[in-house]
PDB file of C-alpha atoms in Angstrom:
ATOM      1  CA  UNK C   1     102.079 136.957 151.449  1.00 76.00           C
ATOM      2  CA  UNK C   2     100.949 139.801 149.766  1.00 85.00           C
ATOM      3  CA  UNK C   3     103.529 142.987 148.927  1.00 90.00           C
ATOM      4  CA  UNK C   4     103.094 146.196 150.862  1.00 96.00           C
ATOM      5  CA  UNK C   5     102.493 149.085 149.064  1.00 96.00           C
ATOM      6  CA  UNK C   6     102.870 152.659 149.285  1.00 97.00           C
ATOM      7  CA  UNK C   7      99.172 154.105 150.082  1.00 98.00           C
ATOM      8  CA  UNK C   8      97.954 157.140 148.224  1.00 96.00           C
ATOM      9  CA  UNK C   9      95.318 159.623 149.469  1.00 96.00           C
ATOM     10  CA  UNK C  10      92.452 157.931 147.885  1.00 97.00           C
ATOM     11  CA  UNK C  11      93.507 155.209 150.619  1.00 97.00           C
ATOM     12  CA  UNK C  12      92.655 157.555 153.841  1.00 97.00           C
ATOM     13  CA  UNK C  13      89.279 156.440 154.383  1.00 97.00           C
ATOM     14  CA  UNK C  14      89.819 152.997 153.984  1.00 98.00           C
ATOM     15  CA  UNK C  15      92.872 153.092 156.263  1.00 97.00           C
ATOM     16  CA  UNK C  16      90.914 155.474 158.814  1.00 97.00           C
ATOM     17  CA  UNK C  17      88.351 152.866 158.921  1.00 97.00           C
ATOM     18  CA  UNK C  18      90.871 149.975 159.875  1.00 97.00           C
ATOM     19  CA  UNK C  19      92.039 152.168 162.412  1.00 97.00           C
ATOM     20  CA  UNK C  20      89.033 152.983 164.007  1.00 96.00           C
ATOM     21  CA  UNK C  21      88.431 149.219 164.196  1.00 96.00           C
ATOM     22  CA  UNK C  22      92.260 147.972 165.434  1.00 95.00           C
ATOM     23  CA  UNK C  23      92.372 150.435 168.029  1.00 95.00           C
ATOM     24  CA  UNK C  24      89.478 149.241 169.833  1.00 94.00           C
ATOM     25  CA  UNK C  25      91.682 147.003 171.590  1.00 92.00           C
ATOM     26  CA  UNK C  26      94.296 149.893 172.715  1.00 91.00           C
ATOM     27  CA  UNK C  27      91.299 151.743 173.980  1.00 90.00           C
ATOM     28  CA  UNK C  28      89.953 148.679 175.891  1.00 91.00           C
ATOM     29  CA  UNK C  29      93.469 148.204 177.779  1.00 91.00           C
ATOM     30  CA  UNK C  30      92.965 151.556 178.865  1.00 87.00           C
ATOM     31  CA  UNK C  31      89.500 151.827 179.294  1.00 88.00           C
ATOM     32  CA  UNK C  32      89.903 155.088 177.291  1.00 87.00           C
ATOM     33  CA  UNK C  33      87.875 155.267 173.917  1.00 90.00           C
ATOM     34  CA  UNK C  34      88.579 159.114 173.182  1.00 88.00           C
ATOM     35  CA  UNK C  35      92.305 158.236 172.617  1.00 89.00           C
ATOM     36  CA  UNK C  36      93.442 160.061 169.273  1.00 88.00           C
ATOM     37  CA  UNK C  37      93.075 157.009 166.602  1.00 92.00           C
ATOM     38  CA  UNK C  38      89.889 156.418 167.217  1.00 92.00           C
ATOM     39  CA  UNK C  39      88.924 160.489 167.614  1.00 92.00           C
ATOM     40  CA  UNK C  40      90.764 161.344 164.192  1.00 93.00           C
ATOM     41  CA  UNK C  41      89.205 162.623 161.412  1.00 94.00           C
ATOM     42  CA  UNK C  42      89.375 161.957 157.637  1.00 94.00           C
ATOM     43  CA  UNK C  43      90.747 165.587 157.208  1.00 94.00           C
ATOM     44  CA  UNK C  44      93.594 164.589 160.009  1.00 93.00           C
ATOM     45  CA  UNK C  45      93.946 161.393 158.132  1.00 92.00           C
ATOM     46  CA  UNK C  46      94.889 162.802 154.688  1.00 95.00           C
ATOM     47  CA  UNK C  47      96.928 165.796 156.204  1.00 93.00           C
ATOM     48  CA  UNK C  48      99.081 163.033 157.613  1.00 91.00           C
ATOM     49  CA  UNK C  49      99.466 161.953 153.962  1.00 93.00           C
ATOM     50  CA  UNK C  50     101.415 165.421 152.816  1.00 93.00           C
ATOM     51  CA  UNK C  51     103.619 164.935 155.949  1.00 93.00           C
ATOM     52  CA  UNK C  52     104.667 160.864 155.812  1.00 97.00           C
ATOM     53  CA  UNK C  53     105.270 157.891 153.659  1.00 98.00           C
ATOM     54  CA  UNK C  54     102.282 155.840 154.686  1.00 98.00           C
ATOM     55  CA  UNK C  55     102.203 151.760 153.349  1.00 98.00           C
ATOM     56  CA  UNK C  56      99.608 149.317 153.149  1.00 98.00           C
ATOM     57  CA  UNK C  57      99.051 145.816 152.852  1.00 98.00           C
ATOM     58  CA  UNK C  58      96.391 144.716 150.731  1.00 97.00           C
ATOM     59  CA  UNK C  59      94.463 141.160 150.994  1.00 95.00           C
ATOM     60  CA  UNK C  60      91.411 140.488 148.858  1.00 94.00           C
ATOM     61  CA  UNK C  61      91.063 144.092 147.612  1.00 95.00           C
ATOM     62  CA  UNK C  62      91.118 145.459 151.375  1.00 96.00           C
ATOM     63  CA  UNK C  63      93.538 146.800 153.176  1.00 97.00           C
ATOM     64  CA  UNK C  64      94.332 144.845 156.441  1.00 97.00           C
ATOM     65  CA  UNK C  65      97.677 147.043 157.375  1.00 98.00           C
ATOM     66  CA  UNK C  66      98.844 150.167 157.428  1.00 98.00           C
ATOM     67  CA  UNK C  67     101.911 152.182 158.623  1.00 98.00           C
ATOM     68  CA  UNK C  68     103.720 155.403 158.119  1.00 97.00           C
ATOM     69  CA  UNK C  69     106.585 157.071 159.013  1.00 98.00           C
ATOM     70  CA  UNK C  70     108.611 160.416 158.265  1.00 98.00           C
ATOM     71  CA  UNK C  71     112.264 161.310 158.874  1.00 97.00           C
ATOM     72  CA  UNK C  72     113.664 164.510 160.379  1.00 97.00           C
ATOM     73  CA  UNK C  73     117.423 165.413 161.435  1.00 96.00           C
ATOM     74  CA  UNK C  74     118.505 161.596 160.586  1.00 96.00           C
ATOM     75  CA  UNK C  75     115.571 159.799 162.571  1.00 98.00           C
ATOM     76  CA  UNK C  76     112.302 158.075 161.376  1.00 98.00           C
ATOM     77  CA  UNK C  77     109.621 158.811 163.441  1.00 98.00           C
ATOM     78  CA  UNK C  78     107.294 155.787 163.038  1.00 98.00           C
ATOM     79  CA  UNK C  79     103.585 155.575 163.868  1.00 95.00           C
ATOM     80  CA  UNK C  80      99.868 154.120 163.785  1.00 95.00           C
ATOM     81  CA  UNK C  81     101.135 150.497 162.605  1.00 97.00           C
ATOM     82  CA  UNK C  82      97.804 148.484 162.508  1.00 97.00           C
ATOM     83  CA  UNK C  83      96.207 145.254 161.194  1.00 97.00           C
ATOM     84  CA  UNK C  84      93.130 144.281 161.066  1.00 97.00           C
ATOM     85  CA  UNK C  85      92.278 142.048 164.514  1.00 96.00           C
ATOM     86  CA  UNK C  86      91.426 139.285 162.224  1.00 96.00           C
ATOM     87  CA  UNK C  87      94.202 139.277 160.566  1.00 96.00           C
ATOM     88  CA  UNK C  88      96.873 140.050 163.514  1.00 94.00           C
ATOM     89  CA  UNK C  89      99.573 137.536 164.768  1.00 93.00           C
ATOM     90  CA  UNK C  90     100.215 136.475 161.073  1.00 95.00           C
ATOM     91  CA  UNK C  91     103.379 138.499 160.903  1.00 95.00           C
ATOM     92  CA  UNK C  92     101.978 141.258 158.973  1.00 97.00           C
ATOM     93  CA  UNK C  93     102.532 144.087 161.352  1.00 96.00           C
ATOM     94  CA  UNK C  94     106.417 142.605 161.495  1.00 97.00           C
ATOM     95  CA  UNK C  95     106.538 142.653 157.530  1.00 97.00           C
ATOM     96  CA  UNK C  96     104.584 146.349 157.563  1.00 98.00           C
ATOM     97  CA  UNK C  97     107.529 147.649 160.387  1.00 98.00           C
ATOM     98  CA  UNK C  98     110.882 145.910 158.264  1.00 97.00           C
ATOM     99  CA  UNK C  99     109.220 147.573 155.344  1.00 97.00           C
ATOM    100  CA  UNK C 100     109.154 150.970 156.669  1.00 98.00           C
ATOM    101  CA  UNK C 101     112.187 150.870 158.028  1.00 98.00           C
ATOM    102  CA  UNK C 102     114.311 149.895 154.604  1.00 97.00           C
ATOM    103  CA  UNK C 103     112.497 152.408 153.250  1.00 97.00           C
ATOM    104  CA  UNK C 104     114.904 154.837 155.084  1.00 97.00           C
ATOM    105  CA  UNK C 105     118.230 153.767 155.942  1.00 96.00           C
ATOM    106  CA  UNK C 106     120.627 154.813 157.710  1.00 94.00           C
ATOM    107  CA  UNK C 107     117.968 156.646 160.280  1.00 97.00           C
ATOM    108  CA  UNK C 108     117.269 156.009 163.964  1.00 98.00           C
ATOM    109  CA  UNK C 109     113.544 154.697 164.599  1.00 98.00           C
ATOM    110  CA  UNK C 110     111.816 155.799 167.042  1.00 98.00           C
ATOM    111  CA  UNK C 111     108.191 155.087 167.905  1.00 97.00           C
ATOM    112  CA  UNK C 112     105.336 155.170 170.939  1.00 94.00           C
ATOM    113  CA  UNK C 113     102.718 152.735 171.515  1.00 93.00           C
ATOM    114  CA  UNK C 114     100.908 152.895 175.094  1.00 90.00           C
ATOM    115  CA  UNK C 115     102.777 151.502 178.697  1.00 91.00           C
ATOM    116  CA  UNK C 116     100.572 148.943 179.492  1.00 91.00           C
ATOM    117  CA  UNK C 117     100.505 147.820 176.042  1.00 92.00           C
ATOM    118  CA  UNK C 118     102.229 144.243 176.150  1.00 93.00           C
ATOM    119  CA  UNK C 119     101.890 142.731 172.626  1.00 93.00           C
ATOM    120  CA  UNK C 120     103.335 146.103 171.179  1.00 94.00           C
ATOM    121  CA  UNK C 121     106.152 146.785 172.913  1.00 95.00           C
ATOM    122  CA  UNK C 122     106.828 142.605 172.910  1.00 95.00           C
ATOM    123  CA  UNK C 123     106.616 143.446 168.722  1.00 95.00           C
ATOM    124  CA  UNK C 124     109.051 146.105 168.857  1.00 97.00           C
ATOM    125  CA  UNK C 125     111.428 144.204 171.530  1.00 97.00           C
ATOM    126  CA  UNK C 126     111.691 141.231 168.664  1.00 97.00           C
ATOM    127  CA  UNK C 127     112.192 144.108 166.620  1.00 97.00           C
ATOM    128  CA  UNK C 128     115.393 145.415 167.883  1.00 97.00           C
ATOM    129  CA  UNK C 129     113.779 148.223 169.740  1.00 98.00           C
ATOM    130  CA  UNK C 130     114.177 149.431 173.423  1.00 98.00           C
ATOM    131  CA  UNK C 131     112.446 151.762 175.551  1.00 96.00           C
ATOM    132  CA  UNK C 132     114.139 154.673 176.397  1.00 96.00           C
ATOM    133  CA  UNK C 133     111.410 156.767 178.154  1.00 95.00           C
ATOM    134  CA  UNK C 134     107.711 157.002 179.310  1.00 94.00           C
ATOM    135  CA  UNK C 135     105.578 160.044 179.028  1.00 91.00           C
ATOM    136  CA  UNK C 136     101.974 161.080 179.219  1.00 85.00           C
ATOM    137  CA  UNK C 137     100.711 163.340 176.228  1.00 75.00           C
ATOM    138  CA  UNK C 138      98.595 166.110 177.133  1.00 72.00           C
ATOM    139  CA  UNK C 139      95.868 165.110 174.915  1.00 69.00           C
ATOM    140  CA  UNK C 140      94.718 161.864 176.936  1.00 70.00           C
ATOM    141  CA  UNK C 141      95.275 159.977 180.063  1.00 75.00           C
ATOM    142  CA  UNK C 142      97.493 157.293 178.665  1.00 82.00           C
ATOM    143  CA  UNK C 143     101.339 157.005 179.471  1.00 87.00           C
ATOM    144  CA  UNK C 144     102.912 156.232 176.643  1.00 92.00           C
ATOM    145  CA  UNK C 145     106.459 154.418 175.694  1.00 93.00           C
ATOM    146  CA  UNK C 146     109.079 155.882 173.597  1.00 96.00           C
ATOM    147  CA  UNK C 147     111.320 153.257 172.003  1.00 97.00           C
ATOM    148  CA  UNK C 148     114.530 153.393 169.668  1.00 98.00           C
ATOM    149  CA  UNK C 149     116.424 151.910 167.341  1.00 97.00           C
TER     150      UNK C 149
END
């Protein structure tokens, strides 16, 4: 396996653009294709940039994973982990989610992926993460779960 990196700036197009295509399958489960990573813009995308420490993993010059994460008052708020559908169930998101995590220890992690979202919150479980509350955004329809570690 190939080492995860920390992504720069010049990587928020590519990693919008995996995005775009890995959330598909969030937005089927909920029949939903406005939710917010597919909606984002490139501007959003490299504002998030100033605000967290966003990785990627790289395979044949392209990256196929992504996730970032920023800590406030002691816990690391994690978010948008994604690999490319081709490329999923090859322990890559896993690898992406242990990697962000060392990279600040000593925090609590805390994340959200949608309710009805089985093979996330199954991820996180095997992670050491449990759910702690559900709650629906006022941005879109979706209820999401909050989970801790």
């Amino acid at each position: 396996m190939n080492p995860i990196e920390q992504a720069t700036i010049k990587d928020a197009e590519e990693i919008l653009s995996l995005q775009k295509l890995a959330y598909v399958s969030e937005a089927e489960i909920y029949n939903d294709y406005t939710i917010h990573p597919l909606t984002q813009t490139l501007e959003e995308s490299k504002q998030s940039f100033e605000s967290s420490l966003v990785l990627k993993y790289v395979e044949d010059g392209n990256i196929i994973g992504s996730v970032r994460a920023f800590e406030k008052e002691g816990i690391c708020y994690i978010g948008k982990l994604m690999v490319h559908p081709d490329h999923q169930n090859k322990g890559i998101g896993r690898r992406l989610m242990q990697e962000i995590e060392s990279r600040f220890p000593g925090a609590v992690y805390e994340l959200f992926t949608g309710s009805k979202s089985v093979k996330n919150i199954s991820l996180y479980e095997k992670l050491g993460y449990k759910g702690f509350k559900q709650e629906k955004l006022p941005v879109e329809d979706t209820v999401f779960l909050y989970m801790r570690k």
